[in-house]
PDB file of C-alpha atoms in Angstrom:
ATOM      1  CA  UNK A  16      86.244 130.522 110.181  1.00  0.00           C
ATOM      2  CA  UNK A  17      83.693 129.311 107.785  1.00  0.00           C
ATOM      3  CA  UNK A  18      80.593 128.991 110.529  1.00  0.00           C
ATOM      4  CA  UNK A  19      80.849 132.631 111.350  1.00  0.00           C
ATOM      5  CA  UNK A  20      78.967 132.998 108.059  1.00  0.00           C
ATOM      6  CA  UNK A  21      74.941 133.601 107.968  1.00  0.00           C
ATOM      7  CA  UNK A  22      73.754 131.236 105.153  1.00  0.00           C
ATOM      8  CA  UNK A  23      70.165 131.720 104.644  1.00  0.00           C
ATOM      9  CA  UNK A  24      68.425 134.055 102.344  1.00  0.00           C
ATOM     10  CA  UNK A  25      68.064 137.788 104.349  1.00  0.00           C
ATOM     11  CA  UNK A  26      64.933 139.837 103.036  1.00  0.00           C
ATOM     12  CA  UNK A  27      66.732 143.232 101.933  1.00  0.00           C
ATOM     13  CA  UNK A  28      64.952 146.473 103.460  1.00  0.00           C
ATOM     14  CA  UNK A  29      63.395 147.484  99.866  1.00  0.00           C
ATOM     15  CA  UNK A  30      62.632 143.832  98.926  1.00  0.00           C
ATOM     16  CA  UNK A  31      59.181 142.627  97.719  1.00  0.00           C
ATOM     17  CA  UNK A  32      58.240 140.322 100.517  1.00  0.00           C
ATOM     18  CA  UNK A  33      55.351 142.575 101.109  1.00  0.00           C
ATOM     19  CA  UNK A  34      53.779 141.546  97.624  1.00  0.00           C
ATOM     20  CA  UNK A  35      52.509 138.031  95.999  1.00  0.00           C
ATOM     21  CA  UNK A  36      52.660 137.712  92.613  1.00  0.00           C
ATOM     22  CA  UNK A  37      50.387 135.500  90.874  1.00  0.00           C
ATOM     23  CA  UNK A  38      49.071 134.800  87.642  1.00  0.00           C
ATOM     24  CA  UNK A  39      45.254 134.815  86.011  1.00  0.00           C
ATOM     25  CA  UNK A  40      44.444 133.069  82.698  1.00  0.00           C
ATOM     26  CA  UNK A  41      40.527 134.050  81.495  1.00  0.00           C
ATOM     27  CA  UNK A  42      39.466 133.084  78.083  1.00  0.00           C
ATOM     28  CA  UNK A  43      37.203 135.519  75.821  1.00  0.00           C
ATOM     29  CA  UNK A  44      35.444 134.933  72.561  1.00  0.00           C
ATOM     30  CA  UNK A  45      32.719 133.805  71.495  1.00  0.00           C
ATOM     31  CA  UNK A  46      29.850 132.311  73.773  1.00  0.00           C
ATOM     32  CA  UNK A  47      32.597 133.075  77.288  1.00  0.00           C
ATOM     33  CA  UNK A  48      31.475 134.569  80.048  1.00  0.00           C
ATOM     34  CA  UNK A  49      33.094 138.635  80.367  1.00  0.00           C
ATOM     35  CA  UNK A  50      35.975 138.789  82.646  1.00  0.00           C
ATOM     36  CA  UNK A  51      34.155 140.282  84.789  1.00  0.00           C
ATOM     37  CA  UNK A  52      36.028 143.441  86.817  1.00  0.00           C
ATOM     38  CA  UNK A  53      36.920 146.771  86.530  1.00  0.00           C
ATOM     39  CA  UNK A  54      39.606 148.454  86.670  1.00  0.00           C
ATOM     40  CA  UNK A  55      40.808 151.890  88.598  1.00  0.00           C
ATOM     41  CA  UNK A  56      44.137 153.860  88.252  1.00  0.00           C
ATOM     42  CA  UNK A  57      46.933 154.710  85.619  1.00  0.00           C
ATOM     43  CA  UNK A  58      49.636 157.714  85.258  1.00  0.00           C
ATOM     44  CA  UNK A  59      46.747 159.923  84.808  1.00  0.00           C
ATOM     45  CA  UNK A  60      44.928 158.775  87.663  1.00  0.00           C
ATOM     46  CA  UNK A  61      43.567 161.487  90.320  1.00  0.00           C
ATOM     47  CA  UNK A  62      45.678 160.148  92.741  1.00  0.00           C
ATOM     48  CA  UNK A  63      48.582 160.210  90.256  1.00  0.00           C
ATOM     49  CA  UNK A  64      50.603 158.142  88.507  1.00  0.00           C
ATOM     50  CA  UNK A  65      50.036 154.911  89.856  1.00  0.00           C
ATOM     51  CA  UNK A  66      49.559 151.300  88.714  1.00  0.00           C
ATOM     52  CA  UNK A  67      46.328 149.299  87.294  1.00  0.00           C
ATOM     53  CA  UNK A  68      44.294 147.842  90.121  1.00  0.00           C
ATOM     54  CA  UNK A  69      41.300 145.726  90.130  1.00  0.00           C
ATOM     55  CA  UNK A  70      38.407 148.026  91.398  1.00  0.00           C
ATOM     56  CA  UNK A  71      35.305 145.418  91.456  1.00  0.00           C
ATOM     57  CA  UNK A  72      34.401 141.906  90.456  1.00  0.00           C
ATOM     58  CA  UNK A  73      31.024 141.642  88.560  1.00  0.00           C
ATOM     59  CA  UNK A  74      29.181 138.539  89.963  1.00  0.00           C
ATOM     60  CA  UNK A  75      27.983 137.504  86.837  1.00  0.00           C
ATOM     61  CA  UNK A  76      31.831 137.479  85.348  1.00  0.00           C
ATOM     62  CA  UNK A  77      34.981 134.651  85.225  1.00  0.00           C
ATOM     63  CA  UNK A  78      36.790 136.754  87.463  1.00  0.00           C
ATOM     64  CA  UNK A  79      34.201 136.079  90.745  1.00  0.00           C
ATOM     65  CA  UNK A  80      33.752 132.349  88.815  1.00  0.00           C
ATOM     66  CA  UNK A  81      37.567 131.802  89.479  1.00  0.00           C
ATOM     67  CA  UNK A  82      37.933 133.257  92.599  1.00  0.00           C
ATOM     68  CA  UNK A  83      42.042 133.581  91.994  1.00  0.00           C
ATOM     69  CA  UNK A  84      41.253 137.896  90.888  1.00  0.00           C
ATOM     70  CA  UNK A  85      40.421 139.893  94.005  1.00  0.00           C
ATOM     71  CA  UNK A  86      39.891 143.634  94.297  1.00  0.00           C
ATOM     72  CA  UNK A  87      42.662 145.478  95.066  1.00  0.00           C
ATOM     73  CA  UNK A  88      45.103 143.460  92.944  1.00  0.00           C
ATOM     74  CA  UNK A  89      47.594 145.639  90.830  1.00  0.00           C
ATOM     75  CA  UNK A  90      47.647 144.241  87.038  1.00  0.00           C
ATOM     76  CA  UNK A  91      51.690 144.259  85.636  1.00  0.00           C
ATOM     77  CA  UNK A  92      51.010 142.716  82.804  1.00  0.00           C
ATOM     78  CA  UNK A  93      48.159 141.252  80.209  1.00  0.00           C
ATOM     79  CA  UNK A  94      49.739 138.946  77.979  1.00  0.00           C
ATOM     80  CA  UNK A  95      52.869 139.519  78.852  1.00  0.00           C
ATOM     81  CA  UNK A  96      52.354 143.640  78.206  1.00  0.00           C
ATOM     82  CA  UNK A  97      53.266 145.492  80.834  1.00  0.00           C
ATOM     83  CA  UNK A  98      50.507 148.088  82.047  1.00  0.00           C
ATOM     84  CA  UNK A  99      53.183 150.087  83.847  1.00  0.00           C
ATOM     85  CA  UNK A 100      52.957 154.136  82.852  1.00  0.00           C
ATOM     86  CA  UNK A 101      49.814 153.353  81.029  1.00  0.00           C
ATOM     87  CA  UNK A 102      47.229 156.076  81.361  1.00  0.00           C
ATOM     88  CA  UNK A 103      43.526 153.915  82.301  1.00  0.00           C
ATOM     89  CA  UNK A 104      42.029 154.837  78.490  1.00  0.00           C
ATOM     90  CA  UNK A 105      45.247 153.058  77.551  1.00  0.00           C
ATOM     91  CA  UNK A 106      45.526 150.087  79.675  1.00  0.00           C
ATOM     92  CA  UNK A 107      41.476 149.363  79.238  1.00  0.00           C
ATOM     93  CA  UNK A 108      42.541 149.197  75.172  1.00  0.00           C
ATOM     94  CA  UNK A 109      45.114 146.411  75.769  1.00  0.00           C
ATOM     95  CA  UNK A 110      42.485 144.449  77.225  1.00  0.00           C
ATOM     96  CA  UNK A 111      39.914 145.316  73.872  1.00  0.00           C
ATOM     97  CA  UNK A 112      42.130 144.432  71.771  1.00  0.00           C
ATOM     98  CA  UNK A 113      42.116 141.039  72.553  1.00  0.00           C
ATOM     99  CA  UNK A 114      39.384 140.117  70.739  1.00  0.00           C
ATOM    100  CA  UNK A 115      39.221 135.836  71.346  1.00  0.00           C
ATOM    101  CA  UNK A 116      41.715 133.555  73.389  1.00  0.00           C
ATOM    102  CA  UNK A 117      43.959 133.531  76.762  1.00  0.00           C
ATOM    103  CA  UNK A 118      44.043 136.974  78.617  1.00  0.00           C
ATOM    104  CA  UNK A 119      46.794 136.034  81.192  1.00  0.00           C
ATOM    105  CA  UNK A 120      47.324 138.342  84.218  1.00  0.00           C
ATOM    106  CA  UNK A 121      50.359 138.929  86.192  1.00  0.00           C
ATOM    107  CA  UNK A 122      48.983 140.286  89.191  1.00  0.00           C
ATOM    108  CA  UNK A 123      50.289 141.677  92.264  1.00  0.00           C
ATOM    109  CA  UNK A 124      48.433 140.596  96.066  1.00  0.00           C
ATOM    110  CA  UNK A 125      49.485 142.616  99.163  1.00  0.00           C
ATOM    111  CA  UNK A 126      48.846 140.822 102.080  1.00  0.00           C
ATOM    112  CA  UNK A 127      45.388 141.163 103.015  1.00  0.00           C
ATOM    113  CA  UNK A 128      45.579 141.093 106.617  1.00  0.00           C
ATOM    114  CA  UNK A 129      48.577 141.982 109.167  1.00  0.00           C
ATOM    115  CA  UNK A 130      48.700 142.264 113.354  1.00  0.00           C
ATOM    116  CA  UNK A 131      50.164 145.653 114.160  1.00  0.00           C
ATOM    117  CA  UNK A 132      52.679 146.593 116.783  1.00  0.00           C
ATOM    118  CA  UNK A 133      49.595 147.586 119.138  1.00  0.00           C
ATOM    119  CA  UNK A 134      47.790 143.894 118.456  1.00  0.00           C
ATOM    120  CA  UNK A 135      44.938 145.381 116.413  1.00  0.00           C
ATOM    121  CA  UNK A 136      43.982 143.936 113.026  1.00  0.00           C
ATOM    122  CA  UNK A 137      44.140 146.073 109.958  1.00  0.00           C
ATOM    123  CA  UNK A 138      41.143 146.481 107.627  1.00  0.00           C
ATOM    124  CA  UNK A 139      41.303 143.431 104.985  1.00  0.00           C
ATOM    125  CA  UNK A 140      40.700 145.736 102.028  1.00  0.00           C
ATOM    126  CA  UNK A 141      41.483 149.865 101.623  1.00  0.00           C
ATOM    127  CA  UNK A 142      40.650 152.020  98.406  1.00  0.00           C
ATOM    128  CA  UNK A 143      43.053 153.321  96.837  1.00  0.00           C
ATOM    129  CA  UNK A 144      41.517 156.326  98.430  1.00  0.00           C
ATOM    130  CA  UNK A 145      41.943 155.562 101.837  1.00  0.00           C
ATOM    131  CA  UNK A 146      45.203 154.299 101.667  1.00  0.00           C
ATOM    132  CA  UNK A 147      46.155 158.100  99.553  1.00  0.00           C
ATOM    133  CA  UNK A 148      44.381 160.311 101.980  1.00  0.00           C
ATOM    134  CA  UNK A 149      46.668 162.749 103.782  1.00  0.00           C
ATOM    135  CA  UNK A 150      43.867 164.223 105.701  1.00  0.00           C
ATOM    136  CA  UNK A 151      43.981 162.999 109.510  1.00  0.00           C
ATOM    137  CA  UNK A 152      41.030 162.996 111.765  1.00  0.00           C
ATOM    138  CA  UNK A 153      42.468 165.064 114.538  1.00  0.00           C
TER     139      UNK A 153
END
């Protein structure tokens, strides 16, 4: 019988609800405003190999002008590149060598805040640090 069937879209247990993607558009050349952030991580990171994230906005950059970059957000892609297996020498030269024009970022966003199972509220934003440390506080 046809309504024994579950129509709607099921979230699969390895699916990538826990992420938003978005995308950033900056402009560089002459007399524009630098994008304004740094960035952390790569395949030769400390922490290993792990993605591009934004580490801090500059104040005086597009990035905190815009408002749509926040630390914490993984780069995929500039201009289409991906920045996955990139070491950080390597992904910070994809964004030098566009000299003037669009620098369009596909970015990654997990969600910021969530209620646990015990009602508490997590921190809003976690180093890459904090969220790697295997030391416990015992």
């Amino acid at each position: 019988e046809l309504s024994s069937y579950c129509t709607l879209p099921r979230k699969g247990r390895n699916s990538n609800a826990s992420q938003n993607f978005h995308t950033v558009v900056f402009e560089k050349g002459h007399g524009k405003k630098s994008l304004g952030f740094s960035i952390v991580g790569g395949r030769d990171s400390a922490k290993g190999n792990i993605g591009i994230f934004v580490k801090t906005i500059l104040s005086t950059g597009q990035a905190a002008y815009d408002g749509k970059l926040l630390e914490g957000d993984e780069i995929l892609a500039v201009n289409g590149q991906p920045l996955h297996g990139l070491s950080h020498n390597e992904a910070i030269a994809v964004f030098k060598r566009i000299r003037s024009g669009s620098v369009s970022l596909q970015c990654a966003r997990r969600p910021t805040s969530r209620i646990s199972r015990s009602g508490m509220s997590t921190p809003k934003s976690r180093s890459c640090e904090d969220i790697l440390d295997t030391t416990s506080e015992e």
